[in-house]
XYZ file of C-alpha atoms in Angstrom:
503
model
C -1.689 20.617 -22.041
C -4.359 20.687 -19.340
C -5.160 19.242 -16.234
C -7.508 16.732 -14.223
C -8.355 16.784 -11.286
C -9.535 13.609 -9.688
C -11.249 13.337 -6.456
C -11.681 9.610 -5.160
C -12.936 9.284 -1.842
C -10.424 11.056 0.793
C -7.788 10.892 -2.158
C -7.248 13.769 -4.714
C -4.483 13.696 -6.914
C -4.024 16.234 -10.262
C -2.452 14.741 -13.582
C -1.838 16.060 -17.258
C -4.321 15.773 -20.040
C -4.492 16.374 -23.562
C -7.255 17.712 -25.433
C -9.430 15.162 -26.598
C -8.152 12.501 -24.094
C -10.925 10.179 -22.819
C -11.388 10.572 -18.853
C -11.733 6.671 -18.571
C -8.215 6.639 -19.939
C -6.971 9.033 -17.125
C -8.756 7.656 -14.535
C -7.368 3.870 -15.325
C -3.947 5.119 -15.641
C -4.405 7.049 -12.354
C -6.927 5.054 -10.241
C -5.972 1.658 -10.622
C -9.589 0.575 -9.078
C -11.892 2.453 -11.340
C -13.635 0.520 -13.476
C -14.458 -0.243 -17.457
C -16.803 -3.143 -17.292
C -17.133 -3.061 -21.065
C -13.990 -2.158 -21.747
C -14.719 1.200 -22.581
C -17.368 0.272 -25.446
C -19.738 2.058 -24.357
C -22.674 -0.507 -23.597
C -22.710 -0.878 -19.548
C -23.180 2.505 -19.176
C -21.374 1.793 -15.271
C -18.234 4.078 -15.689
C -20.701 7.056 -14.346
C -18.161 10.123 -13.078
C -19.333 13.879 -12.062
C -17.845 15.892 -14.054
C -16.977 19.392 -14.349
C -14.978 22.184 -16.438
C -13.900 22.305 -19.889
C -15.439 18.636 -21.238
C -16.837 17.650 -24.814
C -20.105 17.832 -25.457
C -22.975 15.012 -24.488
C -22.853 12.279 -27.014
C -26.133 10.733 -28.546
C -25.280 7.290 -26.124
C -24.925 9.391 -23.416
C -28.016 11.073 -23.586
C -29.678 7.457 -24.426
C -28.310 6.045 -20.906
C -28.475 9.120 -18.324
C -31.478 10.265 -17.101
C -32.058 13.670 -16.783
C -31.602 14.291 -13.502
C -28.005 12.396 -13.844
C -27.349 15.136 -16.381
C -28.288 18.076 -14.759
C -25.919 16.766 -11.932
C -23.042 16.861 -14.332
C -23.242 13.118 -14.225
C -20.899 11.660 -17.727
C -19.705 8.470 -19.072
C -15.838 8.386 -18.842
C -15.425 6.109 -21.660
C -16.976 8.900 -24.113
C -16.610 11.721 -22.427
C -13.234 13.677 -23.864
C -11.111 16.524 -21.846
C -11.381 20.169 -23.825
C -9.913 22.187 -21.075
C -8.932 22.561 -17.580
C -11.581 19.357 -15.850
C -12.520 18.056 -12.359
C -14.034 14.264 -11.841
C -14.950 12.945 -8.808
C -15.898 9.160 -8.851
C -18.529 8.011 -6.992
C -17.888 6.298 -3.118
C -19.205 3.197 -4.686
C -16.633 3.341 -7.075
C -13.706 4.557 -4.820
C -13.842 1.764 -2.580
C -14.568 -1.123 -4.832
C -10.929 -2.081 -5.165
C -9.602 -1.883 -0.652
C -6.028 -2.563 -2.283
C -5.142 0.786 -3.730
C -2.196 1.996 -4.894
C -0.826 4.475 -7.583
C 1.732 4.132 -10.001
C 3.758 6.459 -12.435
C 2.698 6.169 -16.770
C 4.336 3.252 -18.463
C 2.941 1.032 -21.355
C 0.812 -1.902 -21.256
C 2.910 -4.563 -23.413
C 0.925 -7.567 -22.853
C -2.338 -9.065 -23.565
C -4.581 -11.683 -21.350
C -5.266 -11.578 -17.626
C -2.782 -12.242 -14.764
C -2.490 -12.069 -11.220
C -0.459 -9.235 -9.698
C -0.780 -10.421 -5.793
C 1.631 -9.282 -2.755
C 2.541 -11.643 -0.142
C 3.114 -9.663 2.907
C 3.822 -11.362 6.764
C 0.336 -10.031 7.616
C -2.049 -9.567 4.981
C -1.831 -11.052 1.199
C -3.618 -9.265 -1.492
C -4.469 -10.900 -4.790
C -5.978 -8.857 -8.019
C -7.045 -10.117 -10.991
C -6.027 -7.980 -14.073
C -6.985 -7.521 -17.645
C -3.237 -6.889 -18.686
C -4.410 -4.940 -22.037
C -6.320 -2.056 -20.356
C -4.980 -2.544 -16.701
C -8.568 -2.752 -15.134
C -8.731 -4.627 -11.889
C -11.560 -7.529 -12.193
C -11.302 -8.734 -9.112
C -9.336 -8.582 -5.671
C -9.533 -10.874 -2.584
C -7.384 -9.731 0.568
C -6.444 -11.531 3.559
C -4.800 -12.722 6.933
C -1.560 -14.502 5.563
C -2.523 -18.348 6.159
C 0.935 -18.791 7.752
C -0.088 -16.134 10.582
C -0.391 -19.070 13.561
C 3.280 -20.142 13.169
C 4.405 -16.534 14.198
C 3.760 -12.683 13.511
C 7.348 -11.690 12.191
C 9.511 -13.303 9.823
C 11.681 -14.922 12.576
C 8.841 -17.226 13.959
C 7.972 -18.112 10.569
C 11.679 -18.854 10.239
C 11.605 -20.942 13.352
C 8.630 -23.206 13.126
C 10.024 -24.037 9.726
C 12.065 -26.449 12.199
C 9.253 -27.681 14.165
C 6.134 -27.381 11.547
C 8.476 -28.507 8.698
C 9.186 -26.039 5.244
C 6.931 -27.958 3.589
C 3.808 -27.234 5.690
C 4.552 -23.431 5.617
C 4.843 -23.331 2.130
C 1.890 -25.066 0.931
C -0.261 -23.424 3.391
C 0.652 -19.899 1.481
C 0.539 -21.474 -1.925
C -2.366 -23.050 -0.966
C -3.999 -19.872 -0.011
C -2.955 -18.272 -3.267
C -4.367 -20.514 -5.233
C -7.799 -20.612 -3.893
C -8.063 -16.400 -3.802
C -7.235 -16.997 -7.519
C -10.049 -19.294 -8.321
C -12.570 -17.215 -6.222
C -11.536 -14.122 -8.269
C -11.701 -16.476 -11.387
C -15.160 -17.341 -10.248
C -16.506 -13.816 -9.653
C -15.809 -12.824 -13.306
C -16.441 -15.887 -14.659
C -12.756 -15.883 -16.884
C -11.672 -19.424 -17.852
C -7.852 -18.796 -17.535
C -4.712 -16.605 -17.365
C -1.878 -15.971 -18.853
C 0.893 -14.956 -16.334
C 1.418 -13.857 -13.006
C 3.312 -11.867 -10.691
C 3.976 -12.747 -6.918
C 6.357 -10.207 -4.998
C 7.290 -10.022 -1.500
C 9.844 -9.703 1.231
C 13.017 -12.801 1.057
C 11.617 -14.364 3.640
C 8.139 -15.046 2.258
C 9.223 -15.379 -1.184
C 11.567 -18.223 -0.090
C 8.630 -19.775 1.801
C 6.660 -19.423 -0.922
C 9.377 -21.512 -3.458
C 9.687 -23.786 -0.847
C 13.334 -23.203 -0.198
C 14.660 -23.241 3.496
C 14.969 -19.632 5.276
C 17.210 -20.745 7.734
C 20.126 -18.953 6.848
C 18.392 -15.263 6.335
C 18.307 -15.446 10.463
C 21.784 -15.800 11.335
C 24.798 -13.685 10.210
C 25.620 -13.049 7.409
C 22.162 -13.432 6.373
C 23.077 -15.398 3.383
C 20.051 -16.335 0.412
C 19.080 -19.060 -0.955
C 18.128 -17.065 -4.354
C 17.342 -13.739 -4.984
C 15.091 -14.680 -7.290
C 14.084 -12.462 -10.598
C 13.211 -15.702 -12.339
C 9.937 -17.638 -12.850
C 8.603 -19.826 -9.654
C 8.475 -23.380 -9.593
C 4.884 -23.042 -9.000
C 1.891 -22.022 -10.872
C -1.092 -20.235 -9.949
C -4.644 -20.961 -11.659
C -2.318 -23.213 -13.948
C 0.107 -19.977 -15.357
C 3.854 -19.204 -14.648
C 4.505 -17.554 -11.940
C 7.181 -14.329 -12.462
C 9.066 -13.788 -8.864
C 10.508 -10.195 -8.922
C 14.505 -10.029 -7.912
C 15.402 -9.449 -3.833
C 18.158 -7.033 -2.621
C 19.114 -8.802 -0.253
C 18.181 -11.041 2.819
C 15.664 -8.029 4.466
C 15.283 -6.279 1.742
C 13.251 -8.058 -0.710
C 11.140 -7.823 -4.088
C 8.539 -6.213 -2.197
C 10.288 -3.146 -1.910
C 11.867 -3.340 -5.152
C 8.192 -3.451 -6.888
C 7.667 -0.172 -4.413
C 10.707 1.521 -5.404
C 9.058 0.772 -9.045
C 6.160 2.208 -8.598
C 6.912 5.094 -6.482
C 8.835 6.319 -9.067
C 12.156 7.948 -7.364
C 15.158 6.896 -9.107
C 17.081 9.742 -10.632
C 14.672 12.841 -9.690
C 17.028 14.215 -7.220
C 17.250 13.270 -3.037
C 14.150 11.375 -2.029
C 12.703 8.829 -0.011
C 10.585 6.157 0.623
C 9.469 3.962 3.435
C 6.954 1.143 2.824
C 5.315 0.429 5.845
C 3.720 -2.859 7.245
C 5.444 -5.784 9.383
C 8.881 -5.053 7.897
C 9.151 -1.350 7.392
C 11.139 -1.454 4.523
C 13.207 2.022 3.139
C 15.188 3.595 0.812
C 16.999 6.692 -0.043
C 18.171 7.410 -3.591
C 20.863 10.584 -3.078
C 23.831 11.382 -6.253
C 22.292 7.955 -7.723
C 22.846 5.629 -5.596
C 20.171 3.716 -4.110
C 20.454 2.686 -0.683
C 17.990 0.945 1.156
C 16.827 -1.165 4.788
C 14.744 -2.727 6.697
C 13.494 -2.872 10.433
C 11.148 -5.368 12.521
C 8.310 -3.221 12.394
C 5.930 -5.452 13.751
C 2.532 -6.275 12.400
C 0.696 -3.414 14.173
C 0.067 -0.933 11.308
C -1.174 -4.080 9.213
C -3.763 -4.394 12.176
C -2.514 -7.626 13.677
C -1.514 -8.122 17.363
C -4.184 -5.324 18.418
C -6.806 -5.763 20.528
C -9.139 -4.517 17.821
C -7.483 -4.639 14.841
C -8.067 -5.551 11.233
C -6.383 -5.455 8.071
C -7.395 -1.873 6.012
C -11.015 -4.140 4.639
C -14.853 -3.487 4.550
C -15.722 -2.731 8.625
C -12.477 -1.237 9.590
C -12.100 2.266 10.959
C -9.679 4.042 8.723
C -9.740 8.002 10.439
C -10.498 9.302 13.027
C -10.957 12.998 13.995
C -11.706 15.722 16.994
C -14.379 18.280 16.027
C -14.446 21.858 17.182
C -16.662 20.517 19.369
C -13.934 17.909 20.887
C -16.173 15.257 20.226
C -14.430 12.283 18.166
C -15.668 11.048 14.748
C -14.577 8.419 12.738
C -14.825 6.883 8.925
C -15.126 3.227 8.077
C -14.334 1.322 4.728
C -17.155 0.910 2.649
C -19.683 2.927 5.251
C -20.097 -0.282 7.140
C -20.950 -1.114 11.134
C -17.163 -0.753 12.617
C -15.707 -4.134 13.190
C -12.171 -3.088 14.349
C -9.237 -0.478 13.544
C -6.835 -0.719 11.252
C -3.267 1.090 10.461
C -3.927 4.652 9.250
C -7.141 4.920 12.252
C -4.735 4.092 14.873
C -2.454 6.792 13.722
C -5.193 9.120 13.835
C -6.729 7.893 16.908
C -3.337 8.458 19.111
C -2.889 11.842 17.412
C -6.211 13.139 19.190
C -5.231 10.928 22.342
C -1.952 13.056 22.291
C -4.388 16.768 21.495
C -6.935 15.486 24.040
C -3.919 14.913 26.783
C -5.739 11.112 27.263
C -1.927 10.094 26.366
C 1.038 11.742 26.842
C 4.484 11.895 24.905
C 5.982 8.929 26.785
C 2.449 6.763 25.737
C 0.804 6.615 28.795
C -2.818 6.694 28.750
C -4.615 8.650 31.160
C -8.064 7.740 31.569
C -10.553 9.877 33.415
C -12.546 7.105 34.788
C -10.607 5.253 37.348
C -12.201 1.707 36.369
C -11.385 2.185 32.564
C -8.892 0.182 30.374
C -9.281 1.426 27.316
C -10.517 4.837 24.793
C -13.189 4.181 23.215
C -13.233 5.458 19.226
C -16.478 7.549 19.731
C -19.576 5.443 19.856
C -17.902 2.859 17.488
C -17.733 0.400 20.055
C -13.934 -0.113 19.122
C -11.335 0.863 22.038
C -7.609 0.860 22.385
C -5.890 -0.275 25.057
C -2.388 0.725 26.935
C -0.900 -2.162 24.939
C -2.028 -1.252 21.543
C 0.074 1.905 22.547
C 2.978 0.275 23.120
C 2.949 -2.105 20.057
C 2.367 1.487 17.589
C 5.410 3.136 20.164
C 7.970 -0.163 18.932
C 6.817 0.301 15.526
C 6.573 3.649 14.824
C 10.063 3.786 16.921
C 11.696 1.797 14.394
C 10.484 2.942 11.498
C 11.389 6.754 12.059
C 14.478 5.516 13.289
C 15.665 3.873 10.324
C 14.764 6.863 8.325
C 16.720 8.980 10.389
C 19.408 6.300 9.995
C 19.597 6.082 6.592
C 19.821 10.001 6.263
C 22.672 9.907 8.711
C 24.665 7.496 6.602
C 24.780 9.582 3.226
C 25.144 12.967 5.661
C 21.668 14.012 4.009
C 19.670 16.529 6.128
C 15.573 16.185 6.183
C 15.581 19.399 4.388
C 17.320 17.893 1.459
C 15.015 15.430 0.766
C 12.425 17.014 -2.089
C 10.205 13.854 -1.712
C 9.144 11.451 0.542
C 6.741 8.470 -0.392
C 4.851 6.217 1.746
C 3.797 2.751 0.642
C 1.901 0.089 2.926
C -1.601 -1.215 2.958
C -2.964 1.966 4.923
C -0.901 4.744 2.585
C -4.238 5.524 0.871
C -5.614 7.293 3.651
C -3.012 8.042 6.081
C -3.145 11.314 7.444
C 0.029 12.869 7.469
C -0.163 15.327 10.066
C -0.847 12.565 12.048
C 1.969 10.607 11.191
C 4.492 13.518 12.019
C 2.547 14.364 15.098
C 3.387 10.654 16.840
C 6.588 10.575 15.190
C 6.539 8.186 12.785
C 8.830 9.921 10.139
C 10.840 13.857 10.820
C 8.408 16.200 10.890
C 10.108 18.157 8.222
C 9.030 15.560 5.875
C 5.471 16.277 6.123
C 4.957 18.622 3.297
C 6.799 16.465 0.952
C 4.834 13.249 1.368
C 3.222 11.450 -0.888
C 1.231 8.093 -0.814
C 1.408 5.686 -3.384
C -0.975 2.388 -1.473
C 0.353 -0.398 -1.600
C 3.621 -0.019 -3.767
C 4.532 -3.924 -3.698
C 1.161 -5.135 -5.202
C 1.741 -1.942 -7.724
C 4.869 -2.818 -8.829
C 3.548 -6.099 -9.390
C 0.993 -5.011 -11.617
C 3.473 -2.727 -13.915
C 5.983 -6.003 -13.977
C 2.604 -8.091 -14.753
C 1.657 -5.376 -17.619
C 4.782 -4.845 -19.133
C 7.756 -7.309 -19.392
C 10.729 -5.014 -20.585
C 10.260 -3.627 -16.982
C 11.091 -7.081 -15.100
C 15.230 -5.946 -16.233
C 14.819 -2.668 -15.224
C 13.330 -3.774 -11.362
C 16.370 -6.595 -12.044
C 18.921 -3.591 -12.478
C 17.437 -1.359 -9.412
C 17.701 -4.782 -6.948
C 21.371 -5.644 -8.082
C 23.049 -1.697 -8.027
C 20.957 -1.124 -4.670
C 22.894 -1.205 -1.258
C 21.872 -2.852 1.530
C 22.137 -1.275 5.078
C 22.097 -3.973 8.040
C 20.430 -1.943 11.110
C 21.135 -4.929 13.478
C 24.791 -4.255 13.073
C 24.235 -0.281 13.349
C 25.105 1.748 16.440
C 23.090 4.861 15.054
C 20.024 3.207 14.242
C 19.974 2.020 18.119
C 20.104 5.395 19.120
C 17.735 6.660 17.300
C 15.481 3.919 18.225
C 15.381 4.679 21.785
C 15.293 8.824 21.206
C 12.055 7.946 18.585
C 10.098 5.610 21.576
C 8.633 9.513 22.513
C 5.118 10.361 20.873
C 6.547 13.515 19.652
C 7.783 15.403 16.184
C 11.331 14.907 15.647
């Protein structure tokens, strides 16, 4: 057994590989976004990768469709290129951030055949991807603004303008919106139809989605209307929809399909907090899974910022102090910077905290007395006292309910061998920022791991293979649910985790 190591953009992750494994089979099982135009038969000649190590040699249709110059730069097809040793690929930016949804998910088989839509509806952003189920390629993506986002931010305004806009008008507008990211990724590959697909997210969106009245997830004792794991009553692009099974009224599919994809259950203490507008957690100790959910808010989705975007083409996704102190940035797809989204704001306040512009309690200290905001380098994007505060309730909560959560089974941080992040901006979080603003226990730093977005992953592995729909079925119905509202703990920790500091 050998090893690959695959660099893809800021992301580098190391997996197992036999000899005489093809690289564009490792790569599609590990980078959900790389592509196989052709399907790996070798006539597009567009799955270019630099390779390097212990590879078979050049075949005669490699040699026919690289240049020379692509060879001597250890340039290689990864549909024919085959591992003989200890290898290192590093795709191309081009390729890297073709697919802005990323995520990464643990080996399973692909039962099915056909193409299907894997798509997570979040209270901020919804992501659609259209799938060749056979090889697991990603055709095409569209991500967006939930339609639903002018009847409220949270799941509790959606909840109440159900009342005033009516249920009806909330759901079509999200089933409306699915439908037409469907047909615009059906469009862009030109694919007639599809088999199947899978829509996940939290209770309160799914319900929206089936049309079936919230109203009783926002008063105790939170009761459901379904917890779905069944098939929708809807379509999309004229196929069944599959709606993965809740936990409970806060704890939804969403987090199931993470839990799924992250891969915890039964490896020992570990856990995992999927971040966005609900930050959603769990913690699987002596085999029992129990999980929760806080009002995050929509700030580390980009919403309610003064210059933030979802994690798309334009938005500034690190940021960094040289040696120099000067500040630097990086923006999705190398394009003019149009705003910030989740993971840049946790980098930008972690130099604010360094450069002493904030301090620990999140007050910004600007040198110029006429000044209302920091300005990300010469990006032209700033952030304002109240973007502070908005990341300081968020980031609050979510380390909160960690802490909470740990508390309850009398775990300690250092117990916990592994702790994955999910959310939109996992991908390229910095972690060491993260711990420095106190967004999770600092102890946890060394054992994180990102897995992207773990909802719209999960989806995919439920859209791929069906035998896994009882197993996600199984995890939702043994899983406990923890009710922070109700929890005197969790309102401690709350307040102690308002500091910008490493807990």
């Amino acid at each position: 057994m050998f090893e690959l190591r695959i660099c893809s953009g800021t992301h580098t992750i190391t997996v197992p590989a036999q000899e005489g494994q093809l690289v564009s089979e490792l790569l599609q099982q590990n980078i959900p976004s790389f592509a196989l135009p052709c399907a790996g038969n070798h006539t597009c000649g567009k799955c270019r990768v630099k390779m390097e190590g212990m590879l078979s040699p050049l075949s005669e249709g490699e040699k026919h469709v690289l240049s020379r110059e692509e060879i001597e730069n250890g340039i290689r097809l990864a549909c024919a290129c085959t591992i003989a040793g200890n290898a290192t690929a590093t795709l191309h930016e081009e390729t890297a951030s073709k697919i802005i949804a990323w995520y990464q998910t643990p080996d399973y088989p692909r039962t099915e055949t056909g193409y299907g839509f894997a798509v997570d509806i979040g209270t901020t952003t919804v992501a659609v991807q259209l799938i060749d189920r056979e090889t697991g390629t990603i055709l095409a993506e569209r991500l967006a603004e939930n339609a639903q986002r002018g009847y409220g931010a949270d799941v509790i305004s959606r909840i109440e303008a159900c009342k005033t806009a009516g249920l009806d008008t909330l759901s079509d507008r999200i089933a409306n919106q699915l439908e037409e990211m469907a047909q615009e990724c059906l469009q862009e590959t030109g694919i007639a139809e599809v088999t199947e697909s899978v829509v996940t997210g939290n209770s309160t969106m799914l319900h929206l989605y089936e049309g079936l009245d919230p109203s009783s997830l926002a008063v105790v004792p939170f009761d459901v209307q379904s917890y779905f794991g069944c098939f929708s009553r809807r379509t999309l692009a004229g196929a069944p929809v599959y709606l993965p099974r809740c936990i409970g009224a806060y704890v939804g599919a969403d987090i199931v399909c993470a839990i799924l994809a992250a891969d915890v259950t039964g490896h020992g203490t570990q856990l995992l907090a999927d971040i966005g507008t609900n930050g959603e957690m769990a913690l699987v100790h002596d085999g029992k899974l129990l999980c929760c959910s806080t009002a995050a808010g929509p700030a580390f989705e980009g919403a309610g910022l003064s210059s933030g975007m979802p994690a798309a083409a334009g938005a500034i996704r690190a940021v960094k102090l040289t040696e120099e102190d000067a500040v630097t940035y990086e923006v999705i797809q190398d394009e003019p910077a149009a705003g910030i989204c989740g993971s840049g704001i946790l980098d930008a306040l972690a130099v604010m905290l360094e450069t002493e512009v904030m301090d620990d309690s999140g007050y910004l200290e600007l040198k110029e007395e006429d000044a209302e905001a920091w300005p990300v380098g010469d990006s032209g994007i700033s952030i304002t006292q109240k973007d502070i505060r908005q990341i300081q309730l968020a980031k609050s909560a979510v380390c909160g309910g960690l802490l909470t959560l740990l508390e309850k089974e009398e775990v300690s941080v250092d117990e916990v061998s592994r702790f994955v992040v999910a959310g939109g901006f996992g991908n390229t979080m910095n972690p060491v920022s993260a711990a420095k603003i106190g967004l999770f226990p600092g102890g946890l730093q060394p054992k994180t791991a990102f897995i992207g977005n773990g909802a719209l992953g999960g989806a995919a592995m439920l859209l791929m293979n069906r035998s896994l729909r009882e197993e996600a079925s199984r995890l939702a119905q043994e899983a406990e649910e923890l009710s922070l509202s109700t929890c005197a703990e969790f309102m401690d920790y709350y307040i102690d985790c308002m500091a910008f500091d490493t807990f």
